[in-house]
Amino acid sequence: MTAAPDSTPTRTSFAEALAVYLKPRVLIVLFLGFSAGLPLALSGSTLRLWMRQSGIDLETIGLFALVGTPYTIKFLWAPVVDALDVPVFSRLFGRRRGWLMFSQLMMIAAIVLLGFCDPAKLAWYVVFGAALMVATASATQDIVIDAFRIESLPESEQAAGMASYVAAYRIGVLVSTAGTLFLVSGFRDLQFDLGTAWMLGYLTMAALVVVGIGTALVATEPEKSAAAEADHAEHARDNPLKRVLRTTVGAFGEFLTRDAAIVVLCFVVLFKFTDAFAGVMTEAFVLDLGFSLTEYAVIIKGVGLAATLLGGFAGGFVARAYPMATSLWIGGILQASANLAFSVQALIGYNTAMLTFAIIAENFTSAIGTVIFVAYLSGLCRNPLHTATQYALLTAFSAFGRTYLSAGAGYVAAATGWVAFFAICAAVAIPSLVLLAWLQRRGHFEEHDAAKV
């Protein structure tokens, strides 16, 4: 096909490039990114720290990676979010905003419940159940936010929206990790017992969900919701199950009939596994080396945030400057290599300078890989009728490594020691790079690169 005469990208000034980040829709996506990042650690890394302080063994802590199951299987109920409206909420706020309000209110209730589940006093399966509720509400919110982001932003604002979302998401994670740790330390200084201090920290995090609720109230429905609402009205008399099944079959069928679809899904599972396998044990590693909660918060989450934000912008630059396959090679190799810094840390022992370097390297390279990977996943969602469900499918598969493949990390760490463990974390990236090479030779990324021109 001959390119149109105006297909050559036009140069934009720095001011114009910056101005897109201040557009109302992009700002809405930014605040929704914070709302999406806030609950993840509360059922993950922050909860694992609480458990470790409560004397829970490494094996049990490692098994709590299974709490992330809803992030893995959220594609199963993503068609429900696409096909059905929430009673009352959708009528009051609209199709997407109604689901946002509903999931956020459920999330507040689940976080409050988890805050009252002291691992030192309750059976592990009670804590597990409460954490699972948080993860389920959070995964549902993710489905809605992803759909809202893709449907709200025009093509010219998608990159800025993605960058804003990722940055705000990491800030949300920072608040629910470092912020919670500072709160717990503060409450402990006020002579609260450990369980009460953690409970109050979780209640404070539940209150911060109001940021997402406020954003949903200020936002307006995406214009594309009009077509969906018309479709809902047309099929209002249909059985709800029939509507969900029609959406499911259309979305999954369209994706799975693509060339090398199964290999693509395997690659999606494995690309971020190197991060996930190491990340599930990072908190226990730092505490075992003798670092305090305050040091953990300042070094790992404070200094690491700056590295994450810089890495996000670097990832955006790489994704724009290089073909998709090349970008994925850069991100994949960098994020795997960063794990070796923790092996060096384990050899050195307690050393704040070395830990600072290791955290900067890990956060910077992980952010590069994440932004490039999200750009790749977004490019796979080509059919606007199935964007939300297909994106949920892809992100759920990407969470598989974090949830199931990482569940045995505690056993590996206990058996090998920290030095060998983080070397293994770097090595587990090799299968994803083998699949990347295979897909590249098959020409899988050519359509992605053509869409960027």
mmCIF file of N, CA, C and O in Angstrom, residues 170-262:
data_model
loop_
_atom_site.group_PDB
_atom_site.id
_atom_site.type_symbol
_atom_site.label_atom_id
_atom_site.label_comp_id
_atom_site.label_asym_id
_atom_site.label_seq_id
_atom_site.Cartn_x
_atom_site.Cartn_y
_atom_site.Cartn_z
ATOM 1 N N ARG A 170 3.111 3.158 39.972
ATOM 2 C CA ARG A 170 4.243 2.902 40.862
ATOM 3 C C ARG A 170 4.191 3.781 42.098
ATOM 4 O O ARG A 170 4.619 3.367 43.186
ATOM 5 N N ILE A 171 3.687 4.995 41.952
ATOM 6 C CA ILE A 171 3.517 5.856 43.122
ATOM 7 C C ILE A 171 2.488 5.245 44.069
ATOM 8 O O ILE A 171 2.663 5.251 45.297
ATOM 9 N N GLY A 172 1.405 4.692 43.495
ATOM 10 C CA GLY A 172 0.414 4.018 44.324
ATOM 11 C C GLY A 172 1.010 2.843 45.072
ATOM 12 O O GLY A 172 0.733 2.633 46.259
ATOM 13 N N VAL A 173 1.850 2.070 44.390
ATOM 14 C CA VAL A 173 2.532 0.954 45.046
ATOM 15 C C VAL A 173 3.461 1.466 46.144
ATOM 16 O O VAL A 173 3.548 0.890 47.233
ATOM 17 N N LEU A 174 4.166 2.569 45.864
ATOM 18 C CA LEU A 174 5.059 3.165 46.858
ATOM 19 C C LEU A 174 4.293 3.574 48.108
ATOM 20 O O LEU A 174 4.720 3.305 49.239
ATOM 21 N N VAL A 175 3.152 4.215 47.915
ATOM 22 C CA VAL A 175 2.355 4.669 49.058
ATOM 23 C C VAL A 175 1.904 3.488 49.911
ATOM 24 O O VAL A 175 1.933 3.551 51.146
ATOM 25 N N SER A 176 1.497 2.386 49.254
ATOM 26 C CA SER A 176 0.994 1.247 50.017
ATOM 27 C C SER A 176 2.103 0.350 50.553
ATOM 28 O O SER A 176 1.821 -0.599 51.290
ATOM 29 N N THR A 177 3.345 0.644 50.202
ATOM 30 C CA THR A 177 4.473 -0.084 50.788
ATOM 31 C C THR A 177 5.230 0.818 51.754
ATOM 32 O O THR A 177 5.108 0.679 52.966
ATOM 33 N N ALA A 178 5.995 1.775 51.218
ATOM 34 C CA ALA A 178 6.756 2.681 52.078
ATOM 35 C C ALA A 178 5.836 3.477 52.992
ATOM 36 O O ALA A 178 6.123 3.656 54.186
ATOM 37 N N GLY A 179 4.701 3.962 52.431
ATOM 38 C CA GLY A 179 3.774 4.736 53.251
ATOM 39 C C GLY A 179 3.235 3.920 54.410
ATOM 40 O O GLY A 179 3.176 4.393 55.552
ATOM 41 N N THR A 180 2.857 2.689 54.134
ATOM 42 C CA THR A 180 2.360 1.821 55.205
ATOM 43 C C THR A 180 3.443 1.534 56.230
ATOM 44 O O THR A 180 3.187 1.542 57.444
ATOM 45 N N LEU A 181 4.674 1.317 55.760
ATOM 46 C CA LEU A 181 5.768 1.015 56.689
ATOM 47 C C LEU A 181 6.082 2.204 57.599
ATOM 48 O O LEU A 181 6.333 2.034 58.791
ATOM 49 N N PHE A 182 6.065 3.411 57.022
ATOM 50 C CA PHE A 182 6.279 4.600 57.851
ATOM 51 C C PHE A 182 5.165 4.739 58.885
ATOM 52 O O PHE A 182 5.405 5.091 60.050
ATOM 53 N N LEU A 183 3.932 4.480 58.458
ATOM 54 C CA LEU A 183 2.812 4.562 59.394
ATOM 55 C C LEU A 183 2.954 3.533 60.514
ATOM 56 O O LEU A 183 2.758 3.852 61.693
ATOM 57 N N VAL A 184 3.294 2.305 60.149
ATOM 58 C CA VAL A 184 3.450 1.255 61.158
ATOM 59 C C VAL A 184 4.564 1.612 62.143
ATOM 60 O O VAL A 184 4.405 1.471 63.361
ATOM 61 N N SER A 185 5.692 2.099 61.604
ATOM 62 C CA SER A 185 6.794 2.511 62.491
ATOM 63 C C SER A 185 6.359 3.646 63.399
ATOM 64 O O SER A 185 6.700 3.676 64.595
ATOM 65 N N GLY A 186 5.589 4.591 62.861
ATOM 66 C CA GLY A 186 5.107 5.711 63.675
ATOM 67 C C GLY A 186 4.171 5.253 64.773
ATOM 68 O O GLY A 186 4.263 5.719 65.925
ATOM 69 N N PHE A 187 3.247 4.362 64.429
ATOM 70 C CA PHE A 187 2.331 3.844 65.446
ATOM 71 C C PHE A 187 3.070 3.035 66.505
ATOM 72 O O PHE A 187 2.697 3.055 67.686
ATOM 73 N N ARG A 188 4.112 2.323 66.085
ATOM 74 C CA ARG A 188 4.912 1.575 67.055
ATOM 75 C C ARG A 188 5.626 2.535 68.012
ATOM 76 O O ARG A 188 5.730 2.252 69.222
ATOM 77 N N ASP A 189 6.108 3.672 67.482
ATOM 78 C CA ASP A 189 6.745 4.677 68.332
ATOM 79 C C ASP A 189 5.768 5.248 69.354
ATOM 80 O O ASP A 189 6.174 5.727 70.419
ATOM 81 N N LEU A 190 4.474 5.225 68.996
ATOM 82 C CA LEU A 190 3.439 5.698 69.916
ATOM 83 C C LEU A 190 2.981 4.601 70.874
ATOM 84 O O LEU A 190 1.949 4.740 71.526
ATOM 85 N N GLN A 191 3.740 3.503 70.910
ATOM 86 C CA GLN A 191 3.518 2.397 71.858
ATOM 87 C C GLN A 191 2.330 1.508 71.505
ATOM 88 O O GLN A 191 1.815 0.793 72.375
ATOM 89 N N PHE A 192 1.871 1.549 70.256
ATOM 90 C CA PHE A 192 0.877 0.570 69.828
ATOM 91 C C PHE A 192 1.561 -0.783 69.646
ATOM 92 O O PHE A 192 2.723 -0.853 69.217
ATOM 93 N N ASP A 193 0.841 -1.857 69.929
ATOM 94 C CA ASP A 193 1.422 -3.177 69.684
ATOM 95 C C ASP A 193 1.493 -3.418 68.175
ATOM 96 O O ASP A 193 0.874 -2.713 67.377
ATOM 97 N N LEU A 194 2.243 -4.459 67.784
ATOM 98 C CA LEU A 194 2.520 -4.689 66.367
ATOM 99 C C LEU A 194 1.241 -4.895 65.557
ATOM 100 O O LEU A 194 1.070 -4.306 64.481
ATOM 101 N N GLY A 195 0.335 -5.725 66.067
ATOM 102 C CA GLY A 195 -0.892 -6.003 65.328
ATOM 103 C C GLY A 195 -1.749 -4.777 65.135
ATOM 104 O O GLY A 195 -2.291 -4.537 64.041
ATOM 105 N N THR A 196 -1.878 -3.939 66.167
ATOM 106 C CA THR A 196 -2.681 -2.715 66.076
ATOM 107 C C THR A 196 -2.040 -1.715 65.119
ATOM 108 O O THR A 196 -2.735 -1.039 64.349
ATOM 109 N N ALA A 197 -0.715 -1.609 65.172
ATOM 110 C CA ALA A 197 -0.024 -0.678 64.278
ATOM 111 C C ALA A 197 -0.262 -1.042 62.815
ATOM 112 O O ALA A 197 -0.539 -0.173 61.982
ATOM 113 N N TRP A 198 -0.179 -2.333 62.501
ATOM 114 C CA TRP A 198 -0.439 -2.767 61.128
ATOM 115 C C TRP A 198 -1.900 -2.574 60.754
ATOM 116 O O TRP A 198 -2.222 -2.185 59.620
ATOM 117 N N MET A 199 -2.809 -2.819 61.667
ATOM 118 C CA MET A 199 -4.225 -2.613 61.387
ATOM 119 C C MET A 199 -4.503 -1.154 61.031
ATOM 120 O O MET A 199 -5.192 -0.855 60.049
ATOM 121 N N LEU A 200 -3.957 -0.228 61.818
ATOM 122 C CA LEU A 200 -4.165 1.191 61.550
ATOM 123 C C LEU A 200 -3.543 1.599 60.217
ATOM 124 O O LEU A 200 -4.080 2.445 59.504
ATOM 125 N N GLY A 201 -2.402 1.002 59.883
ATOM 126 C CA GLY A 201 -1.793 1.282 58.592
ATOM 127 C C GLY A 201 -2.699 0.864 57.445
ATOM 128 O O GLY A 201 -2.865 1.601 56.458
ATOM 129 N N TYR A 202 -3.312 -0.301 57.553
ATOM 130 C CA TYR A 202 -4.217 -0.786 56.505
ATOM 131 C C TYR A 202 -5.490 0.052 56.435
ATOM 132 O O TYR A 202 -6.020 0.309 55.337
ATOM 133 N N LEU A 203 -6.009 0.487 57.559
ATOM 134 C CA LEU A 203 -7.198 1.335 57.543
ATOM 135 C C LEU A 203 -6.907 2.666 56.846
ATOM 136 O O LEU A 203 -7.761 3.211 56.133
ATOM 137 N N THR A 204 -5.703 3.182 57.046
ATOM 138 C CA THR A 204 -5.320 4.417 56.354
ATOM 139 C C THR A 204 -5.265 4.199 54.847
ATOM 140 O O THR A 204 -5.709 5.042 54.063
ATOM 141 N N MET A 205 -4.734 3.056 54.428
ATOM 142 C CA MET A 205 -4.682 2.753 52.997
ATOM 143 C C MET A 205 -6.093 2.614 52.410
ATOM 144 O O MET A 205 -6.344 3.041 51.285
ATOM 145 N N ALA A 206 -7.003 2.045 53.179
ATOM 146 C CA ALA A 206 -8.387 1.935 52.716
ATOM 147 C C ALA A 206 -8.991 3.318 52.482
ATOM 148 O O ALA A 206 -9.734 3.529 51.510
ATOM 149 N N ALA A 207 -8.641 4.263 53.353
ATOM 150 C CA ALA A 207 -9.165 5.621 53.193
ATOM 151 C C ALA A 207 -8.650 6.283 51.920
ATOM 152 O O ALA A 207 -9.334 7.123 51.314
ATOM 153 N N LEU A 208 -7.446 5.911 51.480
ATOM 154 C CA LEU A 208 -6.865 6.524 50.280
ATOM 155 C C LEU A 208 -7.549 6.078 48.993
ATOM 156 O O LEU A 208 -7.326 6.674 47.937
ATOM 157 N N VAL A 209 -8.369 5.052 49.061
ATOM 158 C CA VAL A 209 -9.130 4.639 47.874
ATOM 159 C C VAL A 209 -10.072 5.744 47.428
ATOM 160 O O VAL A 209 -10.536 5.761 46.287
ATOM 161 N N VAL A 210 -10.326 6.714 48.312
ATOM 162 C CA VAL A 210 -11.183 7.848 47.951
ATOM 163 C C VAL A 210 -10.614 8.629 46.771
ATOM 164 O O VAL A 210 -11.364 9.289 46.042
ATOM 165 N N VAL A 211 -9.293 8.530 46.537
ATOM 166 C CA VAL A 211 -8.699 9.180 45.366
ATOM 167 C C VAL A 211 -9.308 8.614 44.087
ATOM 168 O O VAL A 211 -9.675 9.351 43.162
ATOM 169 N N GLY A 212 -9.439 7.300 44.020
ATOM 170 C CA GLY A 212 -10.042 6.674 42.853
ATOM 171 C C GLY A 212 -11.514 6.994 42.716
ATOM 172 O O GLY A 212 -12.020 7.229 41.610
ATOM 173 N N ILE A 213 -12.224 7.021 43.846
ATOM 174 C CA ILE A 213 -13.649 7.357 43.811
ATOM 175 C C ILE A 213 -13.855 8.788 43.316
ATOM 176 O O ILE A 213 -14.722 9.054 42.478
ATOM 177 N N GLY A 214 -13.036 9.710 43.818
ATOM 178 C CA GLY A 214 -13.131 11.090 43.361
ATOM 179 C C GLY A 214 -12.841 11.216 41.880
ATOM 180 O O GLY A 214 -13.501 11.988 41.157
ATOM 181 N N THR A 215 -11.854 10.465 41.399
ATOM 182 C CA THR A 215 -11.519 10.497 39.972
ATOM 183 C C THR A 215 -12.672 9.980 39.128
ATOM 184 O O THR A 215 -12.995 10.549 38.078
ATOM 185 N N ALA A 216 -13.299 8.905 39.582
ATOM 186 C CA ALA A 216 -14.437 8.360 38.846
ATOM 187 C C ALA A 216 -15.594 9.347 38.792
ATOM 188 O O ALA A 216 -16.308 9.441 37.785
ATOM 189 N N LEU A 217 -15.792 10.111 39.857
ATOM 190 C CA LEU A 217 -16.860 11.108 39.880
ATOM 191 C C LEU A 217 -16.565 12.263 38.936
ATOM 192 O O LEU A 217 -17.474 12.784 38.264
ATOM 193 N N VAL A 218 -15.313 12.688 38.860
ATOM 194 C CA VAL A 218 -14.938 13.824 38.013
ATOM 195 C C VAL A 218 -14.902 13.425 36.538
ATOM 196 O O VAL A 218 -15.217 14.230 35.649
ATOM 197 N N ALA A 219 -14.538 12.187 36.262
ATOM 198 C CA ALA A 219 -14.388 11.736 34.877
ATOM 199 C C ALA A 219 -15.731 11.702 34.156
ATOM 200 O O ALA A 219 -16.802 11.720 34.777
ATOM 201 N N THR A 220 -15.663 11.672 32.847
ATOM 202 C CA THR A 220 -16.839 11.487 32.012
ATOM 203 C C THR A 220 -16.693 10.179 31.244
ATOM 204 O O THR A 220 -15.583 9.695 31.036
ATOM 205 N N GLU A 221 -17.813 9.621 30.850
ATOM 206 C CA GLU A 221 -17.796 8.355 30.122
ATOM 207 C C GLU A 221 -17.066 8.502 28.787
ATOM 208 O O GLU A 221 -17.192 9.547 28.121
ATOM 209 N N PRO A 222 -16.290 7.504 28.371
ATOM 210 C CA PRO A 222 -15.671 7.536 27.044
ATOM 211 C C PRO A 222 -16.746 7.624 25.960
ATOM 212 O O PRO A 222 -17.837 7.063 26.102
ATOM 213 N N GLU A 223 -16.429 8.323 24.878
ATOM 214 C CA GLU A 223 -17.391 8.449 23.790
ATOM 215 C C GLU A 223 -17.767 7.093 23.211
ATOM 216 O O GLU A 223 -18.897 6.879 22.766
ATOM 217 N N LYS A 224 -16.817 6.145 23.233
ATOM 218 C CA LYS A 224 -17.087 4.819 22.678
ATOM 219 C C LYS A 224 -18.120 4.058 23.496
ATOM 220 O O LYS A 224 -18.664 3.058 23.018
ATOM 221 N N SER A 225 -18.401 4.521 24.711
ATOM 222 C CA SER A 225 -19.411 3.845 25.519
ATOM 223 C C SER A 225 -20.799 3.988 24.906
ATOM 224 O O SER A 225 -21.684 3.164 25.156
ATOM 225 N N ALA A 226 -20.992 5.029 24.097
ATOM 226 C CA ALA A 226 -22.300 5.234 23.474
ATOM 227 C C ALA A 226 -22.669 4.050 22.588
ATOM 228 O O ALA A 226 -23.809 3.558 22.613
ATOM 229 N N ALA A 227 -21.700 3.568 21.808
ATOM 230 C CA ALA A 227 -21.964 2.424 20.945
ATOM 231 C C ALA A 227 -22.251 1.183 21.776
ATOM 232 O O ALA A 227 -23.146 0.382 21.453
ATOM 233 N N ALA A 228 -21.501 0.990 22.854
ATOM 234 C CA ALA A 228 -21.712 -0.170 23.718
ATOM 235 C C ALA A 228 -23.065 -0.100 24.412
ATOM 236 O O ALA A 228 -23.761 -1.107 24.549
ATOM 237 N N GLU A 229 -23.430 1.110 24.859
ATOM 238 C CA GLU A 229 -24.721 1.272 25.514
ATOM 239 C C GLU A 229 -25.865 0.994 24.544
ATOM 240 O O GLU A 229 -26.899 0.427 24.918
ATOM 241 N N ALA A 230 -25.675 1.383 23.272
ATOM 242 C CA ALA A 230 -26.688 1.077 22.261
ATOM 243 C C ALA A 230 -26.799 -0.433 22.059
ATOM 244 O O ALA A 230 -27.904 -0.976 21.913
ATOM 245 N N ASP A 231 -25.648 -1.105 22.069
ATOM 246 C CA ASP A 231 -25.654 -2.564 21.928
ATOM 247 C C ASP A 231 -26.326 -3.214 23.130
ATOM 248 O O ASP A 231 -27.079 -4.181 22.988
ATOM 249 N N HIS A 232 -26.056 -2.678 24.322
ATOM 250 C CA HIS A 232 -26.699 -3.206 25.528
ATOM 251 C C HIS A 232 -28.214 -3.040 25.452
ATOM 252 O O HIS A 232 -28.968 -3.939 25.835
ATOM 253 N N ALA A 233 -28.641 -1.878 24.956
ATOM 254 C CA ALA A 233 -30.078 -1.627 24.839
ATOM 255 C C ALA A 233 -30.722 -2.565 23.823
ATOM 256 O O ALA A 233 -31.838 -3.065 24.028
ATOM 257 N N GLU A 234 -29.995 -2.824 22.729
ATOM 258 C CA GLU A 234 -30.515 -3.695 21.683
ATOM 259 C C GLU A 234 -30.703 -5.123 22.176
ATOM 260 O O GLU A 234 -31.634 -5.830 21.749
ATOM 261 N N HIS A 235 -29.807 -5.547 23.069
ATOM 262 C CA HIS A 235 -29.852 -6.926 23.570
ATOM 263 C C HIS A 235 -30.315 -6.992 25.030
ATOM 264 O O HIS A 235 -30.035 -7.957 25.736
ATOM 265 N N ALA A 236 -31.024 -5.957 25.460
ATOM 266 C CA ALA A 236 -31.446 -5.898 26.860
ATOM 267 C C ALA A 236 -32.338 -7.063 27.246
ATOM 268 O O ALA A 236 -32.351 -7.498 28.407
ATOM 269 N N ARG A 237 -33.097 -7.594 26.286
ATOM 270 C CA ARG A 237 -34.004 -8.701 26.584
ATOM 271 C C ARG A 237 -33.300 -10.052 26.574
ATOM 272 O O ARG A 237 -33.875 -11.061 26.986
ATOM 273 N N ASP A 238 -32.059 -10.076 26.077
ATOM 274 C CA ASP A 238 -31.321 -11.332 26.025
ATOM 275 C C ASP A 238 -30.952 -11.795 27.427
ATOM 276 O O ASP A 238 -30.784 -10.988 28.355
ATOM 277 N N ASN A 239 -30.791 -13.083 27.559
ATOM 278 C CA ASN A 239 -30.312 -13.635 28.824
ATOM 279 C C ASN A 239 -28.904 -13.101 29.103
ATOM 280 O O ASN A 239 -28.055 -13.103 28.209
ATOM 281 N N PRO A 240 -28.638 -12.612 30.335
ATOM 282 C CA PRO A 240 -27.296 -12.077 30.637
ATOM 283 C C PRO A 240 -26.175 -13.062 30.345
ATOM 284 O O PRO A 240 -25.106 -12.674 29.872
ATOM 285 N N LEU A 241 -26.407 -14.334 30.628
ATOM 286 C CA LEU A 241 -25.376 -15.339 30.357
ATOM 287 C C LEU A 241 -25.085 -15.413 28.862
ATOM 288 O O LEU A 241 -23.922 -15.551 28.453
ATOM 289 N N LYS A 242 -26.124 -15.315 28.051
ATOM 290 C CA LYS A 242 -25.948 -15.345 26.595
ATOM 291 C C LYS A 242 -25.112 -14.164 26.128
ATOM 292 O O LYS A 242 -24.242 -14.302 25.265
ATOM 293 N N ARG A 243 -25.340 -12.993 26.708
ATOM 294 C CA ARG A 243 -24.579 -11.803 26.332
ATOM 295 C C ARG A 243 -23.106 -11.950 26.710
ATOM 296 O O ARG A 243 -22.208 -11.589 25.944
ATOM 297 N N VAL A 244 -22.864 -12.496 27.899
ATOM 298 C CA VAL A 244 -21.483 -12.693 28.340
ATOM 299 C C VAL A 244 -20.781 -13.713 27.455
ATOM 300 O O VAL A 244 -19.615 -13.532 27.055
ATOM 301 N N LEU A 245 -21.471 -14.803 27.133
ATOM 302 C CA LEU A 245 -20.875 -15.831 26.294
ATOM 303 C C LEU A 245 -20.563 -15.299 24.899
ATOM 304 O O LEU A 245 -19.525 -15.650 24.318
ATOM 305 N N ARG A 246 -21.437 -14.464 24.354
ATOM 306 C CA ARG A 246 -21.186 -13.902 23.035
ATOM 307 C C ARG A 246 -19.925 -13.034 23.046
ATOM 308 O O ARG A 246 -19.093 -13.112 22.131
ATOM 309 N N THR A 247 -19.770 -12.236 24.085
ATOM 310 C CA THR A 247 -18.577 -11.398 24.206
ATOM 311 C C THR A 247 -17.324 -12.247 24.390
ATOM 312 O O THR A 247 -16.281 -11.987 23.790
ATOM 313 N N THR A 248 -17.431 -13.284 25.198
ATOM 314 C CA THR A 248 -16.284 -14.152 25.471
ATOM 315 C C THR A 248 -15.814 -14.865 24.211
ATOM 316 O O THR A 248 -14.615 -14.865 23.890
ATOM 317 N N VAL A 249 -16.741 -15.482 23.510
ATOM 318 C CA VAL A 249 -16.390 -16.235 22.306
ATOM 319 C C VAL A 249 -15.785 -15.319 21.252
ATOM 320 O O VAL A 249 -14.779 -15.659 20.603
ATOM 321 N N GLY A 250 -16.366 -14.137 21.088
ATOM 322 C CA GLY A 250 -15.845 -13.207 20.093
ATOM 323 C C GLY A 250 -14.430 -12.747 20.404
ATOM 324 O O GLY A 250 -13.568 -12.709 19.515
ATOM 325 N N ALA A 251 -14.165 -12.421 21.664
ATOM 326 C CA ALA A 251 -12.845 -11.907 22.047
ATOM 327 C C ALA A 251 -11.780 -12.990 21.991
ATOM 328 O O ALA A 251 -10.710 -12.801 21.400
ATOM 329 N N PHE A 252 -12.040 -14.122 22.639
ATOM 330 C CA PHE A 252 -11.036 -15.181 22.689
ATOM 331 C C PHE A 252 -10.835 -15.821 21.319
ATOM 332 O O PHE A 252 -9.715 -16.124 20.918
ATOM 333 N N GLY A 253 -11.951 -16.030 20.608
ATOM 334 C CA GLY A 253 -11.845 -16.650 19.293
ATOM 335 C C GLY A 253 -11.018 -15.811 18.330
ATOM 336 O O GLY A 253 -10.172 -16.344 17.595
ATOM 337 N N GLU A 254 -11.235 -14.500 18.344
ATOM 338 C CA GLU A 254 -10.488 -13.626 17.443
ATOM 339 C C GLU A 254 -8.999 -13.664 17.748
ATOM 340 O O GLU A 254 -8.167 -13.660 16.848
ATOM 341 N N PHE A 255 -8.636 -13.739 19.039
ATOM 342 C CA PHE A 255 -7.221 -13.735 19.407
ATOM 343 C C PHE A 255 -6.562 -15.076 19.129
ATOM 344 O O PHE A 255 -5.460 -15.149 18.577
ATOM 345 N N LEU A 256 -7.221 -16.154 19.507
ATOM 346 C CA LEU A 256 -6.600 -17.473 19.422
ATOM 347 C C LEU A 256 -6.465 -17.983 17.990
ATOM 348 O O LEU A 256 -5.734 -18.953 17.746
ATOM 349 N N THR A 257 -7.152 -17.359 17.047
ATOM 350 C CA THR A 257 -6.992 -17.762 15.650
ATOM 351 C C THR A 257 -5.842 -17.030 14.962
ATOM 352 O O THR A 257 -5.569 -17.284 13.783
ATOM 353 N N ARG A 258 -5.153 -16.160 15.663
ATOM 354 C CA ARG A 258 -4.008 -15.464 15.089
ATOM 355 C C ARG A 258 -2.818 -16.413 14.959
ATOM 356 O O ARG A 258 -2.716 -17.429 15.644
ATOM 357 N N ASP A 259 -1.893 -16.035 14.121
ATOM 358 C CA ASP A 259 -0.681 -16.827 13.919
ATOM 359 C C ASP A 259 0.142 -16.893 15.209
ATOM 360 O O ASP A 259 0.362 -15.862 15.859
ATOM 361 N N ALA A 260 0.576 -18.089 15.583
ATOM 362 C CA ALA A 260 1.454 -18.319 16.737
ATOM 363 C C ALA A 260 0.858 -17.807 18.041
ATOM 364 O O ALA A 260 1.586 -17.376 18.944
ATOM 365 N N ALA A 261 -0.466 -17.880 18.172
ATOM 366 C CA ALA A 261 -1.135 -17.330 19.352
ATOM 367 C C ALA A 261 -0.658 -17.988 20.642
ATOM 368 O O ALA A 261 -0.443 -17.306 21.653
ATOM 369 N N ILE A 262 -0.464 -19.308 20.643
ATOM 370 C CA ILE A 262 -0.051 -20.008 21.864
ATOM 371 C C ILE A 262 1.366 -19.607 22.261
ATOM 372 O O ILE A 262 1.658 -19.398 23.453
#
